[in-house]
Amino acid sequence: MQFSRFGQKFTRQSGILQLMDDLGRALSEGKPVNMLGGGNPAHIPAVEQVFADTLRQIADNGAAIESLANYSTPQGDACLIAALAAYFRRRYGWDVTEQNIALTNGSQNAFFYLFNLFGGEFDDGSDKSILLPLSPEYIGYADTHIGAPRFLSVPPLIENAEHNGQSGFFKYRIDFAALENLPALREGKIGAICCSRPTNPSGNVLTDGEMARLDALALAHRVPLIIDNAYGMPFPDIIHVPARLDWHDNIILCFSLSKTGLPGVRTGIVLAAPEVVRAIASLNAITNLAPTRFGAAVAAPLIESGTLQQLSEREIQPFYQKQAGLAVSLLKKHFSDGLESSLKIHLPEGAIFLWLWFPRLPVPAQTLYQRLKARGTLVIPGEPFFIGFDTANYPHARECVRISIAQDEATLDQGIAAIAEEVRKAFAGAA
Ligand code: PLP
């Protein structure tokens, strides 16, 4: 059978396919695996109890069957959209109506639309890319373009940092000198600017100052600023440093129910100018008819009552902050006895991962990943996260891995012990 160019592009090996494949197999094969790969959220009992109660309530009041038995418009479930518009007005004072919100089948689906809406060939003959102000960025962006990948990114400034009085940490900062002087921006070859905040994979939270400067840059170049808020405020609120959330109609703010604990309902939320919302509805109609409604049926009452925000503040954020502390202490425990200087940890400011840097690691992180996988520990190697620039002369990209902190203590302990052992072996082999 022969596949078209589209078919070939979307069926070859990709970072996100490898990641989701590993995740699915680990969950279904029943073999013991230290699952530090993937982005499945944790099962937090207090949160799951609220979801279970809500399911019973919407089964009893008919909302569940109504949502299962009828399509919505291509824009998405009207009840959730109305609840969200009211909530954003109430909570943030934003001038938002139903015309500013569209739903998608997960936010991954939204990024596929947005990157193809703003990146690619344009009628005036120009060819535009999506600018990622700081790479590493979310691996799921990398292969989303229908044609050739159109991402351009800037490597980060790396600052040494302390965390709770301990050394051995670092933080990425946007290299604005390089970013603001990019020829592609001047030449009109950028269609949108996009960042995740908190950032997957690094757990970095771009500061309010950095966000304000990105906002100004996007406005100056008349392109939208896409903010991937999958881990951000007000839900799931997995953010451990002070940060503000802003929106106006040049910002496309993307939310997801996934990291609140509902990845299976595949519900993404896009808050944007009505023109963008209409474009998303059109894409939904062609590719999906309408987005899934079941997640909307669960989320609408939780948004209306403020419960999702409360759960995020009282359960989800504290849970992941504790997990981050635990994972850091396990890393410090296992990277001892002469191994201390071979590990640096990105400041755990948010999201559900820790980003580990092994300076001068003698083997590529991809090899480390394979060796760990062979012994039952899954991590994600760093290189595929460096989207949009040539990493051939950038060893840092091959010295990093991402680990999930959503697992229980025993899994984290065994997985981190295995990582330390393989890193030790790699350095010993090189010596
Ligand atoms: N954006 C980021 C930063 C993510 O980490 C993920 C999933 O891991 C997504 C978007 C897509 O998530 P979903 O499609 O489940 O909303």
Short mmCIF file of C-alpha atoms and ligand atoms in Angstrom, two decimals:
data_model
loop_
_atom_site.label_atom_id
_atom_site.label_comp_id
_atom_site.label_asym_id
_atom_site.label_seq_id
_atom_site.Cartn_x
_atom_site.Cartn_y
_atom_site.Cartn_z
CA MET A 1 0.00 0.00 0.00
CA GLN A 2 1.29 3.46 -0.79
CA PHE A 3 0.71 6.42 1.46
CA SER A 4 0.59 10.01 0.28
CA ARG A 5 3.21 12.50 1.48
CA PHE A 6 0.78 13.42 4.24
CA GLY A 7 0.50 9.72 5.14
CA GLN A 8 4.24 9.20 5.14
CA LYS A 9 4.83 12.24 7.28
CA PHE A 10 2.26 11.28 9.90
CA THR A 11 3.18 7.59 10.09
CA ARG A 12 6.93 7.76 10.54
CA GLN A 13 8.55 7.49 13.96
CA SER A 14 8.06 10.63 16.04
CA GLY A 15 8.98 11.60 19.56
CA ILE A 16 5.35 11.84 20.63
CA LEU A 17 4.53 8.42 19.11
CA GLN A 18 7.40 6.81 21.00
CA LEU A 19 6.28 8.52 24.20
CA MET A 20 2.60 7.55 23.92
CA ASP A 21 3.51 4.03 22.80
CA ASP A 22 5.76 3.50 25.81
CA LEU A 23 3.04 4.90 28.06
CA GLY A 24 0.27 2.72 26.62
CA ARG A 25 2.39 -0.45 26.75
CA ALA A 26 3.55 0.22 30.30
CA LEU A 27 -0.07 0.64 31.40
CA SER A 28 -1.41 -2.41 29.50
CA GLU A 29 1.30 -5.07 29.55
CA GLY A 30 1.26 -5.60 33.29
CA LYS A 31 5.06 -6.07 33.48
CA PRO A 32 6.69 -4.16 36.33
CA VAL A 33 7.84 -0.86 34.88
CA ASN A 34 9.14 2.22 36.65
CA MET A 35 7.02 4.57 34.62
CA LEU A 36 8.83 7.89 34.70
CA GLY A 37 8.05 8.56 31.04
CA GLY A 38 4.77 9.83 29.62
CA GLY A 39 2.58 12.60 30.91
CA ASN A 40 -0.26 10.74 32.57
CA PRO A 41 -1.44 12.71 35.58
CA ALA A 42 -1.44 11.15 39.04
CA HIS A 43 -4.49 9.48 40.54
CA ILE A 44 -5.24 11.75 43.48
CA PRO A 45 -7.97 10.10 45.61
CA ALA A 46 -9.68 13.32 46.77
CA VAL A 47 -9.86 14.55 43.17
CA GLU A 48 -11.10 11.25 41.78
CA GLN A 49 -13.78 11.16 44.48
CA VAL A 50 -15.15 14.50 43.23
CA PHE A 51 -15.13 13.19 39.64
CA ALA A 52 -16.96 10.04 40.74
CA ASP A 53 -19.57 12.11 42.63
CA THR A 54 -20.00 14.38 39.62
CA LEU A 55 -20.48 11.40 37.31
CA ARG A 56 -23.27 10.12 39.55
CA GLN A 57 -24.84 13.56 39.69
CA ILE A 58 -24.80 14.08 35.90
CA ALA A 59 -26.09 10.54 35.37
CA ASP A 60 -29.00 11.31 37.73
CA ASN A 61 -29.87 14.75 36.35
CA GLY A 62 -29.72 13.68 32.70
CA ALA A 63 -26.73 15.83 31.68
CA ALA A 64 -24.57 12.75 30.99
CA ILE A 65 -27.01 11.14 28.59
CA GLU A 66 -27.78 14.47 26.97
CA SER A 67 -24.08 14.98 26.24
CA LEU A 68 -23.58 11.43 24.98
CA ALA A 69 -26.68 11.34 22.83
CA ASN A 70 -26.30 14.64 20.94
CA TYR A 71 -23.62 16.37 18.93
CA SER A 72 -22.73 19.88 19.97
CA THR A 73 -22.07 22.64 17.45
CA PRO A 74 -18.53 22.51 16.01
CA GLN A 75 -17.54 25.20 18.53
CA GLY A 76 -18.22 22.78 21.38
CA ASP A 77 -20.61 22.11 24.24
CA ALA A 78 -22.63 25.29 24.85
CA CYS A 79 -23.04 24.71 28.62
CA LEU A 80 -19.31 24.45 29.26
CA ILE A 81 -18.55 27.40 26.99
CA ALA A 82 -21.09 29.57 28.83
CA ALA A 83 -19.78 28.41 32.22
CA LEU A 84 -16.21 29.20 31.20
CA ALA A 85 -17.04 32.65 29.83
CA ALA A 86 -18.82 33.57 33.07
CA TYR A 87 -16.00 32.09 35.13
CA PHE A 88 -13.24 34.03 33.30
CA ARG A 89 -15.20 37.28 33.65
CA ARG A 90 -15.76 36.63 37.36
CA ARG A 91 -12.31 35.39 38.21
CA TYR A 92 -10.08 37.58 36.05
CA GLY A 93 -12.31 40.43 34.93
CA TRP A 94 -11.56 39.60 31.27
CA ASP A 95 -13.92 40.89 28.63
CA VAL A 96 -14.91 37.41 27.47
CA THR A 97 -18.09 36.12 25.82
CA GLU A 98 -19.06 32.77 24.36
CA GLN A 99 -17.62 34.00 21.04
CA ASN A 100 -14.15 33.84 22.59
CA ILE A 101 -14.15 30.14 23.49
CA ALA A 102 -13.89 26.95 21.44
CA LEU A 103 -13.47 23.38 22.62
CA THR A 104 -11.27 20.73 21.02
CA ASN A 105 -10.55 17.05 21.52
CA GLY A 106 -7.75 17.67 23.97
CA SER A 107 -5.43 20.63 23.67
CA GLN A 108 -3.10 18.56 21.47
CA ASN A 109 -5.86 18.83 18.87
CA ALA A 110 -5.91 22.62 19.34
CA PHE A 111 -2.16 22.87 18.76
CA PHE A 112 -2.47 20.88 15.55
CA TYR A 113 -5.01 23.44 14.33
CA LEU A 114 -3.19 26.51 15.57
CA PHE A 115 0.24 25.59 14.24
CA ASN A 116 -1.24 24.91 10.82
CA LEU A 117 -3.39 28.06 10.92
CA PHE A 118 -0.41 30.28 11.66
CA GLY A 119 2.49 28.31 10.18
CA GLY A 120 2.81 27.38 6.53
CA GLU A 121 2.35 28.99 3.14
CA PHE A 122 0.35 32.22 2.92
CA ASP A 123 -1.54 33.79 0.02
CA ASP A 124 1.02 36.58 -0.35
CA GLY A 125 3.68 33.95 -1.11
CA SER A 126 5.27 34.14 2.33
CA ASP A 127 6.11 31.06 4.35
CA LYS A 128 5.79 31.47 8.08
CA SER A 129 7.00 29.50 11.08
CA ILE A 130 5.93 29.24 14.70
CA LEU A 131 8.48 30.88 16.98
CA LEU A 132 9.23 29.07 20.24
CA PRO A 133 11.01 31.67 22.38
CA LEU A 134 12.76 29.04 24.42
CA SER A 135 13.67 25.49 23.49
CA PRO A 136 13.31 22.82 25.02
CA GLU A 137 9.57 22.88 24.48
CA TYR A 138 6.73 20.35 24.54
CA ILE A 139 7.60 17.34 22.37
CA GLY A 140 4.00 17.10 21.16
CA TYR A 141 4.39 20.26 19.06
CA ALA A 142 7.20 18.88 16.90
CA ASP A 143 5.37 16.90 14.23
CA THR A 144 2.10 18.78 14.00
CA HIS A 145 2.59 20.58 10.69
CA ILE A 146 0.83 19.14 7.66
CA GLY A 147 3.85 19.90 5.50
CA ALA A 148 7.46 20.40 6.53
CA PRO A 149 8.00 21.33 10.19
CA ARG A 150 7.83 25.07 10.65
CA PHE A 151 9.30 25.88 14.02
CA LEU A 152 12.05 28.25 14.86
CA SER A 153 13.38 28.46 18.39
CA VAL A 154 16.06 30.01 20.48
CA PRO A 155 18.29 28.07 22.89
CA PRO A 156 17.92 29.19 26.50
CA LEU A 157 20.25 31.10 28.74
CA ILE A 158 21.16 28.68 31.54
CA GLU A 159 21.52 30.12 35.03
CA ASN A 160 22.85 28.23 38.02
CA ALA A 161 20.32 28.29 40.82
CA GLU A 162 19.68 27.18 44.37
CA HIS A 163 16.55 25.46 45.56
CA ASN A 164 15.60 25.48 49.26
CA GLY A 165 19.19 26.35 50.09
CA GLN A 166 20.61 23.46 48.04
CA SER A 167 22.93 23.83 45.07
CA GLY A 168 22.89 21.69 41.93
CA PHE A 169 19.94 23.41 40.22
CA PHE A 170 19.57 25.60 37.15
CA LYS A 171 16.92 27.71 35.47
CA TYR A 172 16.30 28.50 31.83
CA ARG A 173 15.73 32.10 30.82
CA ILE A 174 14.65 33.45 27.47
CA ASP A 175 17.57 34.87 25.51
CA PHE A 176 15.76 38.07 24.51
CA ALA A 177 18.84 39.55 22.86
CA ALA A 178 18.82 36.67 20.38
CA LEU A 179 15.03 36.43 20.16
CA GLU A 180 14.27 40.07 19.48
CA ASN A 181 16.96 40.24 16.81
CA LEU A 182 15.87 37.18 14.87
CA PRO A 183 15.94 38.01 11.15
CA ALA A 184 12.81 35.86 10.64
CA LEU A 185 10.80 38.23 12.86
CA ARG A 186 11.99 41.31 10.97
CA GLU A 187 11.37 39.63 7.63
CA GLY A 188 7.75 38.68 8.47
CA LYS A 189 8.49 34.94 8.49
CA ILE A 190 6.90 34.29 11.87
CA GLY A 191 3.18 33.49 12.03
CA ALA A 192 2.79 33.12 15.81
CA ILE A 193 4.82 32.92 19.01
CA CYS A 194 4.12 30.00 21.35
CA CYS A 195 5.27 28.87 24.78
CA SER A 196 4.06 26.43 27.41
CA ARG A 197 3.87 27.88 30.93
CA PRO A 198 4.65 25.96 33.13
CA THR A 199 6.89 24.42 30.52
CA ASN A 200 6.83 20.78 29.62
CA PRO A 201 9.54 19.34 29.83
CA SER A 202 11.57 21.57 32.16
CA GLY A 203 9.06 22.59 34.83
CA ASN A 204 10.18 26.18 34.14
CA VAL A 205 7.69 28.96 34.73
CA LEU A 206 8.43 31.93 32.50
CA THR A 207 8.38 34.99 34.74
CA ASP A 208 5.71 37.70 34.49
CA GLY A 209 8.43 39.96 33.10
CA GLU A 210 9.32 37.44 30.39
CA MET A 211 5.62 37.02 29.51
CA ALA A 212 5.11 40.78 29.27
CA ARG A 213 8.07 41.06 26.92
CA LEU A 214 6.76 38.20 24.74
CA ASP A 215 3.34 39.87 24.67
CA ALA A 216 4.93 43.14 23.51
CA LEU A 217 7.03 41.32 20.90
CA ALA A 218 3.95 39.56 19.48
CA LEU A 219 1.99 42.82 19.33
CA ALA A 220 4.89 44.67 17.71
CA HIS A 221 5.11 42.04 14.97
CA ARG A 222 1.31 41.67 14.67
CA VAL A 223 1.29 37.95 15.39
CA PRO A 224 -0.65 36.13 18.09
CA LEU A 225 0.97 34.89 21.29
CA ILE A 226 -0.14 31.31 21.97
CA ILE A 227 0.18 30.35 25.63
CA ASP A 228 -0.09 26.66 26.44
CA ASN A 229 -1.56 26.69 29.90
CA ALA A 230 -2.02 22.89 30.22
CA TYR A 231 -0.43 22.97 33.71
CA GLY A 232 -1.22 26.56 34.59
CA MET A 233 -3.81 28.63 36.40
CA PRO A 234 -6.60 28.37 37.39
CA PHE A 235 -6.77 24.63 36.74
CA PRO A 236 -4.81 22.40 37.30
CA ASP A 237 -2.70 25.19 38.84
CA ILE A 238 0.47 23.10 39.07
CA ILE A 239 2.62 26.15 39.56
CA HIS A 240 4.76 26.67 42.65
CA VAL A 241 6.05 30.22 42.12
CA PRO A 242 4.19 33.51 41.97
CA ALA A 243 2.80 34.13 38.49
CA ARG A 244 0.07 36.19 36.88
CA LEU A 245 -2.23 35.09 34.08
CA ASP A 246 -3.13 37.71 31.50
CA TRP A 247 -5.30 37.57 28.42
CA HIS A 248 -6.39 39.94 25.69
CA ASP A 249 -7.48 39.29 22.17
CA ASN A 250 -3.97 38.96 20.71
CA ILE A 251 -3.35 36.10 23.14
CA ILE A 252 -4.53 32.58 22.38
CA LEU A 253 -4.76 30.91 25.75
CA CYS A 254 -5.06 27.11 25.68
CA PHE A 255 -6.35 25.11 28.64
CA SER A 256 -6.87 21.40 29.12
CA LEU A 257 -8.83 19.21 31.52
CA SER A 258 -6.16 16.50 31.20
CA LYS A 259 -3.79 17.42 33.99
CA THR A 260 -6.62 17.97 36.46
CA GLY A 261 -6.91 14.18 36.20
CA LEU A 262 -9.18 13.81 33.17
CA PRO A 263 -6.91 12.97 30.19
CA GLY A 264 -9.36 10.35 28.94
CA VAL A 265 -12.16 12.84 28.24
CA ARG A 266 -9.96 14.62 25.66
CA THR A 267 -11.13 18.15 26.32
CA GLY A 268 -9.14 21.21 25.37
CA ILE A 269 -10.28 24.82 25.71
CA VAL A 270 -9.13 27.72 23.53
CA LEU A 271 -9.71 31.31 24.64
CA ALA A 272 -9.04 33.69 21.76
CA ALA A 273 -10.37 36.40 19.46
CA PRO A 274 -13.67 35.42 17.80
CA GLU A 275 -11.90 35.07 14.43
CA VAL A 276 -9.67 32.33 15.84
CA VAL A 277 -12.60 30.67 17.59
CA ARG A 278 -14.53 30.55 14.29
CA ALA A 279 -11.49 29.05 12.55
CA ILE A 280 -11.25 26.34 15.21
CA ALA A 281 -14.96 25.58 14.89
CA SER A 282 -14.52 25.18 11.11
CA LEU A 283 -11.59 22.82 11.62
CA ASN A 284 -13.58 20.87 14.21
CA ALA A 285 -16.45 20.49 11.74
CA ILE A 286 -14.21 19.08 9.02
CA THR A 287 -12.02 16.83 11.13
CA ASN A 288 -14.38 15.83 13.98
CA LEU A 289 -17.89 17.17 13.18
CA ALA A 290 -17.97 18.35 16.77
CA PRO A 291 -15.67 17.97 19.77
CA THR A 292 -16.39 15.38 22.45
CA ARG A 293 -18.99 16.46 24.99
CA PHE A 294 -18.54 14.06 27.87
CA GLY A 295 -15.67 15.98 29.46
CA ALA A 296 -17.72 19.13 29.10
CA ALA A 297 -20.63 17.51 30.94
CA VAL A 298 -18.29 16.63 33.84
CA ALA A 299 -16.47 19.97 33.85
CA ALA A 300 -19.39 22.41 33.48
CA PRO A 301 -20.83 21.97 37.01
CA LEU A 302 -17.30 21.95 38.47
CA ILE A 303 -16.48 25.24 36.75
CA GLU A 304 -19.81 26.84 37.71
CA SER A 305 -19.40 25.96 41.38
CA GLY A 306 -15.70 26.88 41.52
CA THR A 307 -14.93 23.28 42.57
CA LEU A 308 -12.32 22.69 39.86
CA GLN A 309 -10.37 25.74 40.95
CA GLN A 310 -10.63 24.72 44.63
CA LEU A 311 -9.50 21.18 43.87
CA SER A 312 -6.59 22.58 41.92
CA GLU A 313 -5.51 24.90 44.74
CA ARG A 314 -6.15 22.52 47.64
CA GLU A 315 -5.30 19.10 46.22
CA ILE A 316 -3.58 19.11 42.83
CA GLN A 317 -0.98 21.86 43.32
CA PRO A 318 0.07 20.71 46.83
CA PHE A 319 0.24 17.10 45.62
CA TYR A 320 2.71 17.87 42.83
CA GLN A 321 4.72 20.25 44.97
CA LYS A 322 5.17 17.43 47.48
CA GLN A 323 6.07 15.01 44.68
CA ALA A 324 8.67 17.44 43.34
CA GLY A 325 10.23 17.68 46.81
CA LEU A 326 10.24 13.91 47.11
CA ALA A 327 11.80 13.37 43.69
CA VAL A 328 14.48 15.98 44.40
CA SER A 329 15.38 14.29 47.69
CA LEU A 330 15.56 10.88 45.97
CA LEU A 331 17.79 12.33 43.26
CA LYS A 332 20.09 13.81 45.90
CA LYS A 333 20.14 10.43 47.68
CA HIS A 334 21.01 8.37 44.59
CA PHE A 335 23.37 10.85 42.94
CA SER A 336 25.82 10.68 45.82
CA ASP A 337 29.21 9.00 46.39
CA GLY A 338 31.04 10.99 43.74
CA LEU A 339 28.10 11.33 41.36
CA GLU A 340 26.93 14.71 42.69
CA SER A 341 28.50 16.85 39.98
CA SER A 342 27.06 14.73 37.15
CA LEU A 343 23.50 15.94 37.85
CA LYS A 344 21.81 19.30 37.67
CA ILE A 345 18.05 19.65 38.16
CA HIS A 346 15.94 22.37 36.57
CA LEU A 347 14.17 24.37 39.29
CA PRO A 348 10.89 22.56 39.95
CA GLU A 349 8.57 25.52 39.42
CA GLY A 350 5.58 23.66 37.99
CA ALA A 351 4.11 20.91 35.77
CA ILE A 352 4.46 17.22 36.56
CA PHE A 353 8.06 16.58 35.56
CA LEU A 354 11.63 17.08 36.63
CA TRP A 355 14.15 17.92 33.95
CA LEU A 356 17.54 16.39 34.61
CA TRP A 357 20.78 17.55 33.06
CA PHE A 358 23.85 15.33 33.18
CA PRO A 359 26.65 17.70 32.13
CA ARG A 360 29.24 15.99 29.86
CA LEU A 361 27.29 12.71 29.84
CA PRO A 362 29.51 10.41 27.73
CA VAL A 363 26.57 8.77 25.88
CA PRO A 364 23.61 10.51 24.25
CA ALA A 365 20.48 10.63 26.42
CA GLN A 366 18.79 8.48 23.74
CA THR A 367 21.25 5.66 24.62
CA LEU A 368 20.60 6.20 28.30
CA TYR A 369 16.87 5.94 27.55
CA GLN A 370 17.37 2.61 25.68
CA ARG A 371 19.51 1.17 28.49
CA LEU A 372 16.98 2.20 31.11
CA LYS A 373 14.07 0.87 29.08
CA ALA A 374 15.84 -2.51 28.75
CA ARG A 375 15.89 -2.72 32.55
CA GLY A 376 12.31 -1.58 33.08
CA THR A 377 12.63 2.15 33.74
CA LEU A 378 11.04 4.56 31.31
CA VAL A 379 12.18 8.17 30.96
CA ILE A 380 12.00 10.55 27.99
CA PRO A 381 15.31 11.45 26.34
CA GLY A 382 15.84 15.17 25.96
CA GLU A 383 16.80 15.77 22.35
CA PRO A 384 13.31 15.65 20.72
CA PHE A 385 12.24 18.52 23.01
CA PHE A 386 14.76 20.83 21.34
CA ILE A 387 12.37 21.70 18.56
CA GLY A 388 13.17 24.26 15.90
CA PHE A 389 16.92 24.55 15.97
CA ASP A 390 19.84 22.44 14.85
CA THR A 391 21.24 20.65 17.90
CA ALA A 392 24.27 19.18 16.08
CA ASN A 393 26.59 21.56 17.94
CA TYR A 394 24.54 21.79 21.08
CA PRO A 395 25.57 18.96 23.44
CA HIS A 396 23.18 20.14 26.18
CA ALA A 397 20.31 18.65 24.13
CA ARG A 398 21.86 15.18 24.42
CA GLU A 399 22.57 15.51 28.14
CA CYS A 400 19.02 15.88 29.44
CA VAL A 401 16.11 13.58 30.27
CA ARG A 402 12.61 14.25 31.53
CA ILE A 403 11.11 12.22 34.35
CA SER A 404 7.51 12.25 35.48
CA ILE A 405 6.90 12.86 39.19
CA ALA A 406 3.31 11.60 39.12
CA GLN A 407 4.20 8.12 40.43
CA ASP A 408 4.29 6.72 43.95
CA GLU A 409 7.40 6.88 46.12
CA ALA A 410 8.52 3.28 45.47
CA THR A 411 8.39 3.76 41.70
CA LEU A 412 10.23 7.07 41.90
CA ASP A 413 12.85 5.56 44.19
CA GLN A 414 13.50 2.51 42.00
CA GLY A 415 13.42 4.52 38.79
CA ILE A 416 15.77 7.20 40.06
CA ALA A 417 18.12 4.55 41.49
CA ALA A 418 18.26 2.94 38.01
CA ILE A 419 18.97 6.31 36.36
CA ALA A 420 21.81 7.01 38.80
CA GLU A 421 23.28 3.55 38.20
CA GLU A 422 23.22 3.94 34.42
CA VAL A 423 24.71 7.44 34.60
CA ARG A 424 27.46 6.10 36.87
CA LYS A 425 28.15 3.26 34.41
CA ALA A 426 28.25 5.66 31.48
CA PHE A 427 30.86 7.84 33.17
CA ALA A 428 32.83 4.77 34.33
CA GLY A 429 32.76 3.34 30.78
CA ALA A 430 34.14 6.60 29.38
CA ALA A 431 36.91 6.69 31.98
N1 PLP B 1 0.56 20.91 26.14
C1 PLP B 1 1.42 20.41 27.03
C2 PLP B 1 2.49 21.30 27.55
C3 PLP B 1 1.31 19.08 27.43
O1 PLP B 1 2.20 18.58 28.31
C4 PLP B 1 0.28 18.27 26.90
C5 PLP B 1 0.18 16.85 27.28
O2 PLP B 1 1.02 16.26 27.90
C6 PLP B 1 -0.58 18.85 25.98
C7 PLP B 1 -0.43 20.18 25.63
C8 PLP B 1 -1.70 18.07 25.36
O3 PLP B 1 -2.55 17.56 26.32
P1 PLP B 1 -4.09 17.21 26.04
O4 PLP B 1 -4.24 16.97 24.56
O5 PLP B 1 -4.32 15.98 26.84
O6 PLP B 1 -4.88 18.40 26.48
#
